Short mmCIF file of C-alpha atoms and ligand atoms in Angstrom, two decimals:
data_model
loop_
_atom_site.label_atom_id
_atom_site.label_comp_id
_atom_site.label_asym_id
_atom_site.label_seq_id
_atom_site.Cartn_x
_atom_site.Cartn_y
_atom_site.Cartn_z
CA MET A 65 -9.35 111.80 23.72
CA HIS A 66 -9.16 113.32 27.19
CA PRO A 67 -10.18 112.42 30.73
CA ALA A 68 -13.68 113.87 30.25
CA SER A 69 -14.48 111.37 27.48
CA PRO A 70 -17.37 109.07 28.37
CA SER A 71 -16.94 105.79 30.16
CA ILE A 72 -17.98 102.48 28.61
CA THR A 73 -19.43 99.59 30.60
CA THR A 74 -19.61 95.98 29.43
CA ARG A 75 -21.46 93.06 30.98
CA THR A 76 -20.09 89.50 30.70
CA PRO A 77 -21.54 86.26 32.08
CA GLY A 78 -19.93 83.47 34.08
CA LYS A 79 -20.22 79.90 32.82
CA VAL A 80 -21.02 76.37 33.82
CA ASN A 81 -19.55 73.40 31.95
CA LEU A 82 -22.44 71.03 31.25
CA LEU A 83 -19.78 68.59 30.05
CA LEU A 84 -16.08 68.87 30.76
CA ALA A 85 -14.32 65.82 29.32
CA VAL A 86 -10.58 66.04 30.01
CA GLY A 87 -7.91 64.09 28.13
CA GLU A 88 -4.36 63.29 29.23
CA CYS A 89 -2.02 66.21 29.80
CA GLY A 90 -0.11 67.25 26.67
CA ASP A 91 3.57 68.27 26.39
CA ASP A 92 2.50 71.93 26.56
CA GLY A 93 1.14 71.40 30.10
CA TYR A 94 -2.46 71.74 28.89
CA HIS A 95 -5.16 69.10 28.71
CA PRO A 96 -7.22 68.55 25.57
CA VAL A 97 -10.86 69.02 26.52
CA VAL A 98 -14.30 68.55 25.04
CA SER A 99 -16.53 71.00 26.83
CA VAL A 100 -20.09 72.19 26.56
CA TYR A 101 -19.97 75.73 27.87
CA HIS A 102 -23.18 77.36 29.05
CA ALA A 103 -23.24 81.06 29.95
CA VAL A 104 -25.39 81.86 32.99
CA GLN A 105 -26.87 85.10 34.26
CA LEU A 106 -24.30 85.97 36.84
CA TYR A 107 -22.42 88.93 35.46
CA GLU A 108 -19.19 90.84 35.72
CA ASP A 109 -19.42 94.52 34.74
CA VAL A 110 -16.29 96.27 33.50
CA THR A 111 -16.23 100.07 33.23
CA VAL A 112 -13.40 101.77 31.37
CA ALA A 113 -12.49 105.42 30.89
CA TRP A 114 -9.49 106.92 29.20
CA SER A 115 -6.65 107.72 31.60
CA PRO A 116 -2.98 108.58 30.93
CA GLU A 117 -1.89 105.63 33.10
CA TRP A 118 -3.30 102.15 33.65
CA GLN A 119 -5.47 101.94 36.76
CA LEU A 120 -7.51 99.01 38.04
CA SER A 121 -10.02 98.59 40.86
CA PHE A 122 -12.46 95.88 41.92
CA ARG A 123 -15.84 96.10 43.66
CA GLY A 124 -17.79 93.15 45.07
CA GLY A 125 -16.38 89.75 45.97
CA ARG A 126 -13.75 89.30 48.61
CA PRO A 127 -10.81 91.71 48.56
CA MET A 128 -8.04 90.56 46.27
CA PRO A 129 -4.66 92.04 45.52
CA VAL A 130 -4.37 93.94 42.25
CA THR A 131 -1.08 92.81 40.80
CA ASP A 132 0.54 93.75 37.53
CA ASP A 133 -0.10 90.28 36.11
CA ASN A 134 -3.84 90.55 36.76
CA LEU A 135 -5.73 89.17 33.76
CA VAL A 136 -7.65 92.45 33.28
CA LEU A 137 -4.43 94.46 32.93
CA ARG A 138 -2.93 91.77 30.72
CA ALA A 139 -6.02 91.99 28.50
CA GLY A 140 -5.70 95.79 28.26
CA ARG A 141 -1.99 95.73 27.48
CA LEU A 142 -2.32 92.90 24.97
CA LEU A 143 -5.11 94.71 23.09
CA ALA A 144 -3.02 97.89 23.08
CA ALA A 145 0.00 95.96 21.74
CA GLU A 146 -2.05 94.38 18.95
CA ALA A 147 -4.17 97.44 18.14
CA THR A 148 -2.13 98.98 15.29
CA PRO A 149 -4.08 97.41 12.36
CA PHE A 150 -7.38 98.40 13.96
CA LEU A 151 -6.72 102.06 14.81
CA THR A 152 -9.12 104.67 13.38
CA ASP A 153 -8.84 108.43 13.02
CA ASN A 154 -10.67 108.77 16.32
CA SER A 155 -8.42 106.44 18.32
CA PRO A 156 -6.45 108.06 21.16
CA GLU A 157 -2.70 108.41 20.79
CA ARG A 158 -2.06 106.68 24.05
CA LEU A 159 -3.87 103.36 24.52
CA THR A 160 -4.32 103.32 28.29
CA ALA A 161 -7.35 103.39 30.57
CA SER A 162 -8.68 103.19 34.08
CA ILE A 163 -10.70 100.02 34.58
CA ALA A 164 -13.23 99.28 37.32
CA VAL A 165 -14.59 95.75 37.68
CA ARG A 166 -17.85 95.01 39.50
CA LYS A 167 -17.62 91.35 40.53
CA ARG A 168 -20.57 89.02 40.96
CA VAL A 169 -19.10 85.74 39.70
CA PRO A 170 -17.26 83.98 42.55
CA ILE A 171 -13.49 84.44 42.56
CA ALA A 172 -11.56 81.23 41.74
CA GLY A 173 -14.92 79.45 41.73
CA GLY A 174 -14.80 77.45 38.49
CA MET A 175 -17.20 79.82 36.72
CA ALA A 176 -14.55 81.70 34.73
CA GLY A 177 -15.11 85.06 36.45
CA GLY A 178 -11.55 86.18 35.74
CA SER A 179 -11.97 85.19 32.08
CA ALA A 180 -15.23 87.16 31.99
CA ASP A 181 -13.37 90.20 33.33
CA ALA A 182 -10.76 89.85 30.57
CA ALA A 183 -13.39 89.41 27.81
CA GLY A 184 -15.39 92.38 29.11
CA THR A 185 -12.21 94.46 29.18
CA LEU A 186 -11.40 93.64 25.53
CA VAL A 187 -14.88 94.66 24.35
CA ALA A 188 -14.96 97.81 26.49
CA LEU A 189 -11.49 99.00 25.44
CA ALA A 190 -12.11 98.27 21.75
CA LYS A 191 -15.10 100.63 21.95
CA LEU A 192 -13.37 103.22 24.16
CA TRP A 193 -10.35 103.39 21.86
CA ARG A 194 -12.59 103.29 18.74
CA LEU A 195 -10.77 100.32 17.30
CA ASP A 196 -12.20 98.75 14.19
CA VAL A 197 -11.47 95.20 15.28
CA PRO A 198 -13.36 92.23 13.77
CA LYS A 199 -14.88 89.76 16.23
CA ALA A 200 -12.62 86.97 14.98
CA GLN A 201 -9.52 89.06 15.80
CA LEU A 202 -10.84 89.84 19.27
CA ALA A 203 -11.43 86.10 19.80
CA ARG A 204 -7.84 85.39 18.70
CA ILE A 205 -6.52 87.90 21.24
CA ALA A 206 -8.87 86.42 23.87
CA ALA A 207 -7.42 82.93 23.35
CA LYS A 208 -3.94 84.26 24.18
CA LEU A 209 -5.23 85.37 27.58
CA GLY A 210 -6.77 82.08 28.70
CA SER A 211 -8.67 79.00 27.58
CA ASP A 212 -12.07 80.27 28.79
CA VAL A 213 -11.78 83.88 27.55
CA PRO A 214 -13.06 83.23 23.97
CA PHE A 215 -16.24 81.66 25.37
CA ALA A 216 -16.80 84.60 27.72
CA LEU A 217 -16.73 86.85 24.65
CA ARG A 218 -19.25 84.73 22.81
CA GLY A 219 -21.61 83.49 25.54
CA GLY A 220 -24.69 81.38 24.77
CA THR A 221 -23.86 77.69 24.59
CA SER A 222 -20.85 76.34 22.68
CA ILE A 223 -18.87 73.17 22.29
CA GLY A 224 -15.24 73.90 23.11
CA THR A 225 -12.32 71.73 21.99
CA GLY A 226 -8.55 72.11 22.07
CA ARG A 227 -7.83 73.84 25.36
CA GLY A 228 -11.50 74.84 25.41
CA ASP A 229 -10.78 77.85 23.24
CA ARG A 230 -11.86 76.38 19.88
CA LEU A 231 -15.58 77.03 19.84
CA ALA A 232 -18.48 75.73 17.81
CA PRO A 233 -21.72 77.48 18.70
CA VAL A 234 -24.78 75.44 19.57
CA ILE A 235 -28.25 76.54 18.44
CA ALA A 236 -29.80 78.76 21.10
CA ALA A 237 -31.67 76.52 23.50
CA PRO A 238 -34.57 77.23 25.83
CA THR A 239 -33.82 78.48 29.31
CA PHE A 240 -32.51 76.17 32.03
CA HIS A 241 -32.62 76.98 35.74
CA TRP A 242 -29.76 76.45 38.12
CA VAL A 243 -28.86 76.98 41.74
CA MET A 244 -25.19 77.82 42.15
CA ILE A 245 -23.69 76.97 45.53
CA THR A 246 -20.67 79.19 46.04
CA ARG A 247 -18.00 79.07 48.74
CA SER A 248 -15.88 81.76 50.26
CA GLY A 249 -12.59 79.97 49.49
CA GLY A 250 -11.52 79.21 45.92
CA LEU A 251 -9.72 76.32 44.23
CA SER A 252 -6.78 76.97 41.93
CA THR A 253 -7.41 75.64 38.41
CA PRO A 254 -3.80 74.40 37.89
CA ALA A 255 -3.94 72.62 41.29
CA VAL A 256 -7.15 70.81 40.30
CA TYR A 257 -5.67 69.80 36.94
CA SER A 258 -2.53 68.49 38.74
CA LYS A 259 -4.70 66.47 41.12
CA PHE A 260 -6.54 65.10 38.06
CA ASP A 261 -3.16 64.01 36.58
CA GLU A 262 -2.17 62.36 39.87
CA MET A 263 -5.44 60.45 40.06
CA VAL A 264 -5.15 59.34 36.41
CA ALA A 265 -1.55 58.17 37.02
CA ALA A 266 -2.69 56.24 40.11
CA GLY A 267 -5.46 54.57 38.08
CA GLU A 268 -8.17 56.10 40.31
CA ILE A 269 -9.91 57.79 37.39
CA GLU A 270 -9.58 57.69 33.62
CA ALA A 271 -8.90 60.55 31.26
CA SER A 272 -11.53 60.92 28.51
CA ALA A 273 -10.86 59.92 24.90
CA GLU A 274 -11.87 62.47 22.27
CA GLN A 275 -14.37 60.54 20.13
CA PRO A 276 -16.67 59.32 22.94
CA ALA A 277 -16.45 62.78 24.49
CA LEU A 278 -17.62 64.39 21.22
CA ALA A 279 -20.53 61.91 21.06
CA HIS A 280 -21.37 62.82 24.66
CA ALA A 281 -21.29 66.52 23.75
CA GLU A 282 -23.74 65.84 20.88
CA ALA A 283 -26.09 64.10 23.33
CA VAL A 284 -25.90 67.13 25.65
CA VAL A 285 -26.71 69.43 22.72
CA THR A 286 -29.74 67.30 21.79
CA ALA A 287 -31.00 67.42 25.38
CA LEU A 288 -30.50 71.19 25.42
CA ALA A 289 -32.49 71.61 22.22
CA SER A 290 -35.36 69.59 23.71
CA GLY A 291 -35.57 72.06 26.59
CA ASP A 292 -36.10 69.07 28.91
CA ALA A 293 -34.06 69.45 32.09
CA HIS A 294 -34.86 65.81 32.96
CA ALA A 295 -33.13 64.71 29.73
CA LEU A 296 -30.13 66.96 30.43
CA ALA A 297 -29.64 65.90 34.07
CA PRO A 298 -28.11 62.42 33.56
CA LEU A 299 -25.74 63.77 30.90
CA LEU A 300 -24.01 66.38 33.09
CA GLN A 301 -20.37 65.38 33.63
CA ASP A 302 -17.26 67.14 34.85
CA ASP A 303 -14.04 65.10 34.69
CA LEU A 304 -12.41 67.50 37.17
CA GLN A 305 -15.07 66.74 39.77
CA SER A 306 -13.23 63.84 41.45
CA ALA A 307 -10.08 65.93 41.69
CA ALA A 308 -11.98 68.90 43.13
CA ILE A 309 -13.75 66.63 45.66
CA SER A 310 -10.46 65.02 46.60
CA LEU A 311 -9.12 68.52 47.44
CA LEU A 312 -12.38 69.61 49.14
CA PRO A 313 -14.35 66.51 50.26
CA GLU A 314 -17.32 68.55 51.50
CA LEU A 315 -18.24 69.25 47.87
CA GLN A 316 -19.69 65.73 47.67
CA GLN A 317 -21.97 66.49 50.63
CA THR A 318 -23.09 69.70 48.92
CA ILE A 319 -24.01 67.80 45.75
CA ASP A 320 -25.82 65.11 47.78
CA ALA A 321 -27.73 67.74 49.79
CA GLY A 322 -28.78 69.46 46.55
CA VAL A 323 -30.14 66.24 45.07
CA ARG A 324 -31.94 65.40 48.36
CA HIS A 325 -33.61 68.81 48.22
CA GLY A 326 -34.94 68.46 44.70
CA ALA A 327 -32.07 69.09 42.25
CA LEU A 328 -32.30 66.89 39.14
CA ALA A 329 -28.49 66.61 39.26
CA GLY A 330 -25.52 68.39 40.75
CA ILE A 331 -21.99 68.84 39.42
CA VAL A 332 -18.89 70.74 40.31
CA SER A 333 -18.59 73.68 37.91
CA GLY A 334 -15.33 73.48 35.91
CA SER A 335 -12.45 73.19 38.38
CA GLY A 336 -14.74 74.12 41.30
CA PRO A 337 -15.47 74.70 44.07
CA THR A 338 -18.81 76.17 42.90
CA VAL A 339 -21.47 73.47 42.64
CA ALA A 340 -24.16 73.76 39.95
CA LEU A 341 -27.52 72.20 40.81
CA LEU A 342 -29.96 71.73 37.93
CA ALA A 343 -33.62 72.48 38.73
CA ASP A 344 -36.69 71.49 36.72
CA SER A 345 -38.16 75.00 36.58
CA ALA A 346 -37.74 78.56 37.84
CA HIS A 347 -40.01 77.74 40.77
CA GLY A 348 -38.06 74.57 41.47
CA ALA A 349 -34.82 76.56 41.50
CA ALA A 350 -36.24 79.10 43.96
CA ALA A 351 -37.44 76.36 46.32
CA LEU A 352 -34.13 74.50 46.05
CA ALA A 353 -32.14 77.68 46.72
CA GLN A 354 -34.29 78.33 49.77
CA SER A 355 -33.63 74.82 51.14
CA MET A 356 -29.89 75.16 50.54
CA LEU A 357 -29.80 78.62 52.16
CA ALA A 358 -31.60 77.15 55.18
CA ARG A 359 -28.80 74.57 55.44
CA GLY A 360 -26.22 77.35 55.57
CA HIS A 361 -25.09 77.27 51.94
CA ASP A 362 -24.52 80.36 49.85
CA ALA A 363 -27.03 79.78 47.04
CA ARG A 364 -27.83 81.86 43.97
CA VAL A 365 -30.53 81.21 41.39
CA VAL A 366 -29.34 81.72 37.82
CA SER A 367 -30.57 80.76 34.37
CA GLY A 368 -28.86 80.20 31.08
CA PRO A 369 -27.92 80.50 28.34
CA THR A 370 -27.29 84.21 28.08
CA ARG A 371 -25.30 86.43 25.72
CA GLY A 372 -21.56 87.00 25.97
CA ALA A 373 -19.59 90.22 26.61
CA HIS A 374 -21.59 93.23 25.41
CA VAL A 375 -21.65 96.96 25.87
CA LEU A 376 -24.32 98.10 28.31
CA ASP A 377 -26.59 100.99 27.40
CA ALA A 378 -27.27 103.36 30.25
CA ASP A 379 -30.81 101.84 30.42
CA ASP A 380 -29.45 98.32 31.04
CA GLU A 381 -27.43 99.21 34.09
CA ALA A 382 -28.66 97.50 37.23
O1 C5P B 100 -5.81 78.77 29.96
P1 C5P B 100 -5.71 79.21 31.38
O2 C5P B 100 -4.59 80.16 31.62
O3 C5P B 100 -7.01 79.70 31.93
O4 C5P B 100 -5.37 77.91 32.22
C1 C5P B 100 -4.97 77.94 33.56
C2 C5P B 100 -4.30 76.63 33.91
O5 C5P B 100 -5.27 75.57 33.86
C3 C5P B 100 -3.20 76.20 32.97
O6 C5P B 100 -1.98 76.73 33.37
C4 C5P B 100 -3.22 74.70 33.11
O7 C5P B 100 -2.56 74.30 34.29
C5 C5P B 100 -4.69 74.40 33.32
N1 C5P B 100 -5.41 74.03 32.09
C6 C5P B 100 -5.16 72.79 31.52
N2 C5P B 100 -5.83 72.42 30.38
C7 C5P B 100 -6.76 73.24 29.83
C8 C5P B 100 -7.03 74.51 30.40
C9 C5P B 100 -6.33 74.87 31.53
O8 C5P B 100 -4.33 72.02 32.03
N3 C5P B 100 -7.42 72.84 28.73
#
């Protein structure tokens, strides 16, 4: 393989947690969760081409430093390190690449944009390097990179347990319409989890127990299958929401404004600070987004579920 070999582009969605039930912090520093992940049509595109050295660049989003511990580079190096059993006659001798990421998912926004970048990188490099790697092996590698990376690979809607990385797919549901309210500043996921721990220790909120959380997840899945956004709305729950609001109190006002302007419900997405507002229809989402834009919010209409990391044909490229 040489520098003139073709580039490969993958497209990977961001996510909203329709349910994020969080248990008490374990000895490993992670929290057991019961999550209903829902992939939405806000995409990260990763383009890779063979190069003798690792290179990484980002387009879109606010400027961010490219450090050696960036999740995209970690994904590339980890796949290279684990590639031996999957090499084919056509694999390059040197498993390196230049990687360009086109960002659309907000950075540090609670929508797993960084995890989407890592998942898209794994799929793109597996194809570029002509690795014969089964999906289950790619998912195993993904889980080593972060709790949300396996879901970014898979997309659709899934129940996640463990750290969120153990996935059980949910039957494809009809489309739901959302307005995502993004902010220029991010929230750090570990900081939000620490705040959650503090609030649990102070008795301000309670951690979720597993069995009721699994029953709640089943109820969410039933509402999803019905296609009825009104049935889904009262079931949306994010246990990290209080912690995120405690760090950024204006998030509560954003949720309240969304509901006043027609959202069926509003929740913080994952660890925030993106707020997901559920609309009753595509038209409802457009009108809601318009009202939120008029109030000075950064609003984007998205729908879900949508497929996980996949290779783009030239025709798909937007
Ligand atoms: O798995 P990932 O590297 O994305 O997690 C980032 C951080 O989020 C962890 O270091 C941990 O602080 C927190 N986390 C957690 N429990 C989870 C997932 C993430 O405490 N289930």
